[in-house]
Tab-separated table of C-alpha atoms in Angstrom:
chain	number	residue	atom	x	y	z
A	3	GLN	CA	0.101	-0.198	-0.083
A	4	PRO	CA	1.574	3.437	-1.116
A	5	ASP	CA	-0.018	5.210	1.915
A	6	ALA	CA	1.233	2.449	4.580
A	7	VAL	CA	4.065	4.415	5.932
A	8	GLN	CA	1.629	7.709	6.392
A	9	ARG	CA	-0.841	5.651	8.220
A	10	ALA	CA	1.895	4.022	10.344
A	11	GLN	CA	3.255	7.619	11.265
A	12	LYS	CA	-0.109	8.953	11.975
A	13	TRP	CA	-0.764	5.788	14.432
A	14	PHE	CA	2.669	6.541	15.998
A	15	ARG	CA	1.877	10.071	16.617
A	16	GLN	CA	-1.653	9.288	17.941
A	17	MET	CA	0.290	6.992	20.492
A	18	GLU	CA	2.746	9.803	21.442
A	19	ASN	CA	-0.071	12.233	22.060
A	20	GLN	CA	-2.277	9.897	24.070
A	21	TYR	CA	0.820	9.074	26.372
A	22	GLU	CA	1.601	12.834	26.725
A	23	GLU	CA	-1.980	13.568	27.834
A	24	GLY	CA	-1.579	10.925	30.587
A	25	ASP	CA	-2.425	7.564	29.029
A	26	SER	CA	0.600	5.497	30.017
A	27	LEU	CA	-0.587	2.619	28.165
A	28	SER	CA	-0.307	4.428	25.047
A	29	LYS	CA	3.461	4.811	25.412
A	30	PRO	CA	5.550	3.635	22.320
A	31	ASN	CA	7.906	0.890	23.160
A	32	LYS	CA	10.886	-0.708	21.209
A	33	VAL	CA	8.582	-2.887	19.187
A	34	THR	CA	6.611	0.260	18.187
A	35	TYR	CA	9.714	2.105	17.131
A	36	THR	CA	10.988	-0.921	15.275
A	37	ALA	CA	7.655	-1.448	13.481
A	38	LEU	CA	7.740	2.223	12.170
A	39	ILE	CA	11.321	1.599	10.914
A	40	ASN	CA	10.439	-1.305	9.055
A	41	CYS	CA	7.582	0.564	7.435
A	42	TRP	CA	10.015	3.075	6.283
A	43	ARG	CA	12.450	-0.038	5.029
A	44	ARG	CA	9.781	-1.327	3.002
A	45	SER	CA	8.254	1.973	1.540
A	46	ASP	CA	10.692	2.665	-1.311
A	47	ARG	CA	10.473	6.287	-0.644
A	48	GLU	CA	13.222	8.424	-1.472
A	49	ASP	CA	13.596	9.690	2.203
A	50	ALA	CA	13.150	6.399	3.723
A	51	GLY	CA	16.844	6.223	4.945
A	52	GLU	CA	16.582	9.657	6.442
A	53	GLU	CA	13.395	9.090	8.335
A	54	ALA	CA	14.542	5.655	9.434
A	55	GLU	CA	17.646	7.378	10.783
A	56	LYS	CA	15.552	9.926	12.529
A	57	ILE	CA	13.611	7.275	14.648
A	58	LEU	CA	17.057	5.850	15.630
A	59	THR	CA	18.268	8.948	16.753
A	60	MET	CA	15.124	9.538	18.842
A	61	MET	CA	15.558	6.094	20.355
A	62	GLU	CA	19.237	6.811	21.290
A	63	SER	CA	18.304	10.170	22.510
A	64	LYS	CA	15.429	8.966	24.818
A	65	SER	CA	17.397	5.868	26.258
A	66	LYS	CA	20.404	8.289	27.040
A	67	ASP	CA	17.865	10.400	28.973
A	68	GLY	CA	16.973	7.494	30.957
A	69	ASP	CA	14.364	5.562	29.135
A	70	LEU	CA	16.311	2.204	28.834
A	71	ASP	CA	13.360	0.287	27.478
A	72	LEU	CA	14.088	2.172	24.224
A	73	ARG	CA	17.709	1.268	24.058
A	74	PRO	CA	18.146	0.238	20.320
A	75	ASP	CA	19.156	-3.380	19.805
A	76	ALA	CA	20.917	-5.063	16.953
A	77	PHE	CA	17.769	-5.881	15.160
A	78	VAL	CA	16.771	-1.873	15.273
A	79	TYR	CA	20.415	-1.148	13.643
A	80	ALA	CA	20.203	-3.839	11.025
A	81	SER	CA	16.837	-2.312	10.038
A	82	VAL	CA	18.128	1.238	9.683
A	83	ILE	CA	21.212	0.135	7.776
A	84	ASP	CA	19.298	-2.000	5.367
A	85	THR	CA	16.919	0.911	4.948
A	86	TRP	CA	19.945	2.830	3.670
A	87	ALA	CA	21.112	-0.238	1.556
A	88	ARG	CA	17.830	-0.130	-0.128
A	89	SER	CA	17.772	3.563	-0.916
A	90	ASN	CA	18.669	5.279	-4.019
A	91	SER	CA	20.906	7.621	-2.165
A	92	ARG	CA	24.481	8.084	-3.416
A	93	GLU	CA	25.633	8.320	0.142
A	94	LYS	CA	24.004	5.085	1.181
A	95	ALA	CA	27.315	3.374	1.993
A	96	VAL	CA	28.617	6.348	3.973
A	97	ARG	CA	25.467	6.695	5.973
A	98	ALA	CA	25.170	2.791	6.626
A	99	TRP	CA	28.795	3.035	8.030
A	100	ASN	CA	27.865	5.865	10.038
A	101	ILE	CA	25.057	3.706	11.792
A	102	TYR	CA	27.476	0.893	12.206
A	103	GLN	CA	29.856	3.210	14.149
A	104	ARG	CA	26.941	4.337	16.411
A	105	MET	CA	25.910	0.752	17.021
A	106	LYS	CA	29.477	-0.220	18.075
A	107	GLN	CA	29.686	2.947	20.342
A	108	GLN	CA	26.467	1.632	22.018
A	109	TYR	CA	27.968	-1.640	22.583
A	110	SER	CA	31.144	-0.104	24.062
A	111	ASP	CA	28.931	2.096	26.364
A	112	GLY	CA	27.288	-1.112	27.866
A	113	ASN	CA	24.306	-1.691	25.466
A	114	MET	CA	24.984	-5.554	25.106
A	115	GLU	CA	21.946	-5.752	22.901
A	116	SER	CA	23.594	-3.706	20.269
A	117	ARG	CA	26.553	-6.063	19.761
A	118	PRO	CA	27.443	-6.028	16.013
A	119	ASN	CA	26.921	-9.224	14.018
A	120	ASN	CA	27.363	-10.836	10.478
A	121	VAL	CA	23.918	-9.523	9.280
A	122	ILE	CA	25.007	-5.816	10.252
A	123	ILE	CA	28.379	-6.039	8.495
A	124	THR	CA	27.066	-7.763	5.415
A	125	SER	CA	24.066	-5.113	5.184
A	126	THR	CA	26.742	-2.557	5.160
A	127	ILE	CA	28.793	-4.261	2.659
A	128	LYS	CA	25.671	-4.605	0.125
A	129	ALA	CA	25.129	-0.892	0.909
A	130	CYS	CA	28.619	-0.295	-0.668
A	131	GLY	CA	27.965	-2.665	-3.697
A	132	TYR	CA	24.461	-1.000	-4.468
A	133	THR	CA	25.932	2.464	-4.610
A	134	ARG	CA	25.092	4.259	-7.884
A	135	GLY	CA	26.427	7.431	-9.096
A	136	GLY	CA	29.603	8.957	-10.260
A	137	ARG	CA	33.349	8.202	-9.606
A	138	GLU	CA	33.403	10.196	-6.564
A	139	ASP	CA	30.403	8.406	-5.117
A	140	LYS	CA	31.791	4.918	-5.834
A	141	GLN	CA	35.271	5.949	-4.385
A	142	LYS	CA	33.574	6.699	-1.107
A	143	ALA	CA	31.704	3.395	-1.143
A	144	LEU	CA	34.963	1.765	-1.910
A	145	LYS	CA	36.521	3.413	1.121
A	146	VAL	CA	33.829	1.855	3.236
A	147	LEU	CA	34.067	-1.463	1.552
A	148	LEU	CA	37.737	-1.510	2.652
A	149	GLU	CA	36.832	-0.585	6.104
A	150	CYS	CA	34.507	-3.274	6.337
A	151	MET	CA	37.282	-5.553	5.245
A	152	ALA	CA	39.516	-4.376	7.791
A	153	GLU	CA	36.575	-4.754	10.448
A	154	LEU	CA	36.138	-8.429	9.702
A	155	LYS	CA	40.004	-8.909	10.515
A	156	THR	CA	39.992	-7.072	13.789
A	157	LYS	CA	36.485	-7.706	15.497
A	158	LYS	CA	36.295	-11.215	17.201
A	159	TYR	CA	32.652	-10.725	17.709
A	160	ILE	CA	31.827	-10.907	14.080
A	161	THR	CA	32.267	-14.294	12.298
A	162	PRO	CA	31.898	-13.792	8.476
A	163	THR	CA	29.989	-16.633	6.657
A	164	PRO	CA	29.995	-17.496	2.935
A	165	LEU	CA	27.346	-14.655	2.530
A	166	THR	CA	29.656	-12.060	3.659
A	167	TYR	CA	32.587	-13.018	1.332
A	168	ARG	CA	29.910	-13.381	-1.511
A	169	ALA	CA	28.791	-9.857	-0.842
A	170	LEU	CA	32.415	-8.429	-0.530
A	171	LEU	CA	33.443	-9.899	-3.959
A	172	ASN	CA	30.152	-8.711	-5.706
A	173	ALA	CA	30.637	-5.192	-4.008
A	174	ALA	CA	34.265	-4.922	-5.260
A	175	LYS	CA	33.061	-5.836	-8.856
A	176	ALA	CA	30.475	-3.097	-8.842
A	177	LEU	CA	32.823	-0.533	-7.436
A	178	VAL	CA	36.053	-1.300	-9.148
A	179	ILE	CA	35.728	-1.263	-13.021
A	180	ASP	CA	39.446	-1.743	-13.518
A	181	ASP	CA	40.244	-5.266	-13.457
A	182	SER	CA	43.790	-4.867	-12.695
A	183	LYS	CA	43.007	-2.549	-9.658
A	184	ARG	CA	40.137	-4.995	-8.479
A	185	ARG	CA	42.262	-8.218	-8.732
A	186	PRO	CA	44.262	-7.617	-5.566
A	187	ILE	CA	40.969	-6.509	-3.587
A	188	SER	CA	39.391	-9.906	-4.761
A	189	ALA	CA	42.330	-12.031	-4.154
A	190	THR	CA	42.386	-10.775	-0.517
A	191	ILE	CA	38.642	-11.252	0.083
A	192	PHE	CA	38.947	-14.999	-1.531
A	193	GLU	CA	42.189	-15.969	0.413
A	194	THR	CA	40.691	-14.726	3.609
A	195	CYS	CA	37.490	-16.802	3.118
A	196	CYS	CA	39.606	-19.930	2.541
A	197	ARG	CA	41.673	-19.130	5.429
A	198	LYS	CA	38.571	-18.795	7.549
A	199	GLY	CA	37.119	-21.964	6.264
A	200	GLN	CA	34.242	-20.473	4.816
A	201	LEU	CA	34.270	-21.394	1.079
A	202	ASP	CA	31.309	-22.829	-0.510
A	203	ASN	CA	29.896	-23.225	-3.978
A	204	THR	CA	28.047	-19.788	-3.935
A	205	VAL	CA	31.631	-17.990	-3.288
A	206	LEU	CA	33.032	-20.010	-5.972
A	207	GLU	CA	30.427	-18.823	-8.294
A	208	SER	CA	31.049	-15.161	-7.417
A	209	LEU	CA	34.591	-15.472	-7.803
A	210	GLN	CA	34.042	-16.990	-11.280
A	211	LYS	CA	32.016	-13.839	-12.236
A	212	VAL	CA	33.952	-11.486	-10.545
A	213	GLN	CA	37.524	-12.599	-11.298
A	214	PRO	CA	37.620	-15.507	-13.767
A	215	GLU	CA	41.251	-15.554	-13.957
A	216	LEU	CA	41.863	-16.258	-10.378
A	217	TYR	CA	38.948	-18.974	-10.463
A	218	MET	CA	40.674	-20.640	-13.124
A	219	LYS	CA	44.079	-20.895	-11.049
A	220	LEU	CA	42.101	-22.777	-8.435
A	221	PRO	CA	43.028	-26.550	-7.709
A	222	GLU	CA	40.672	-29.047	-9.326
A	223	SER	CA	39.798	-30.424	-5.966
A	224	ILE	CA	39.046	-27.694	-3.233
A	225	PRO	CA	41.036	-28.411	0.024
A	226	SER	CA	38.818	-29.530	2.827
A	227	LYS	CA	40.246	-26.967	5.244
A	228	TRP	CA	39.152	-24.154	3.003
A	229	LYS	CA	35.408	-25.140	3.501
A	230	GLN	CA	35.810	-26.702	6.997
A	231	ASN	CA	33.853	-23.966	8.947
A	232	VAL	CA	30.828	-23.626	6.677
A	233	ALA	CA	27.681	-23.910	8.961
A	234	GLU	CA	25.836	-26.279	6.366
A	235	ASP	CA	28.283	-28.107	4.125
A	236	ARG	CA	26.814	-27.070	0.827
A	237	SER	CA	30.099	-26.944	-0.822
A	238	ARG	CA	31.750	-29.698	-3.203
A	239	SER	CA	34.722	-29.891	-5.269
A	240	ARG	CA	34.363	-28.150	-8.614
């Protein structure tokens, strides 16, 4: 429904007004805020990212002022990042990365429910890969992508999956047109994937599309240690 987000906004404001007038049962809670964010996430509106971020900012502000029930959790941050990733904004990668930084700060400040995870970092990577625009826009997105790669190496609370490495390879292809410049990035992504034992057929397929010359150099039989940590063994030898 095209007016679903407007109806949700109206409903949310009514709840706020009733609460301010003394009806304690009408107080919007974390579920209410999250539902509103997800309405924006699915809206396809041009301003969806901005509006979802405003709601997050409201939650962060209210929780900082003492309303701990509104402390944003990982699901809230994931929804806002995904809203930016789905948007048409040329700044989507940078905005998603900034939300990720806010999430990490919340976690550092003691909000255990905001611990970053695979879903969050993968959504941020997808925001990079989905970036459209000119050379400068893609350069900014590439910078964020490289930051994400560094994050995967340094943060122990994030355990990448094949989906993460597939998203990295696809994003690298979308952002770096020059094959010679992209090759070392793709190689680093693939080598890290193998070293972590997260190689499956979907990553192999992405490598074949993104960097076919690297794919052709792979051994005929993939070493088992390259795929030993895949949660569900979907990988087979080529």
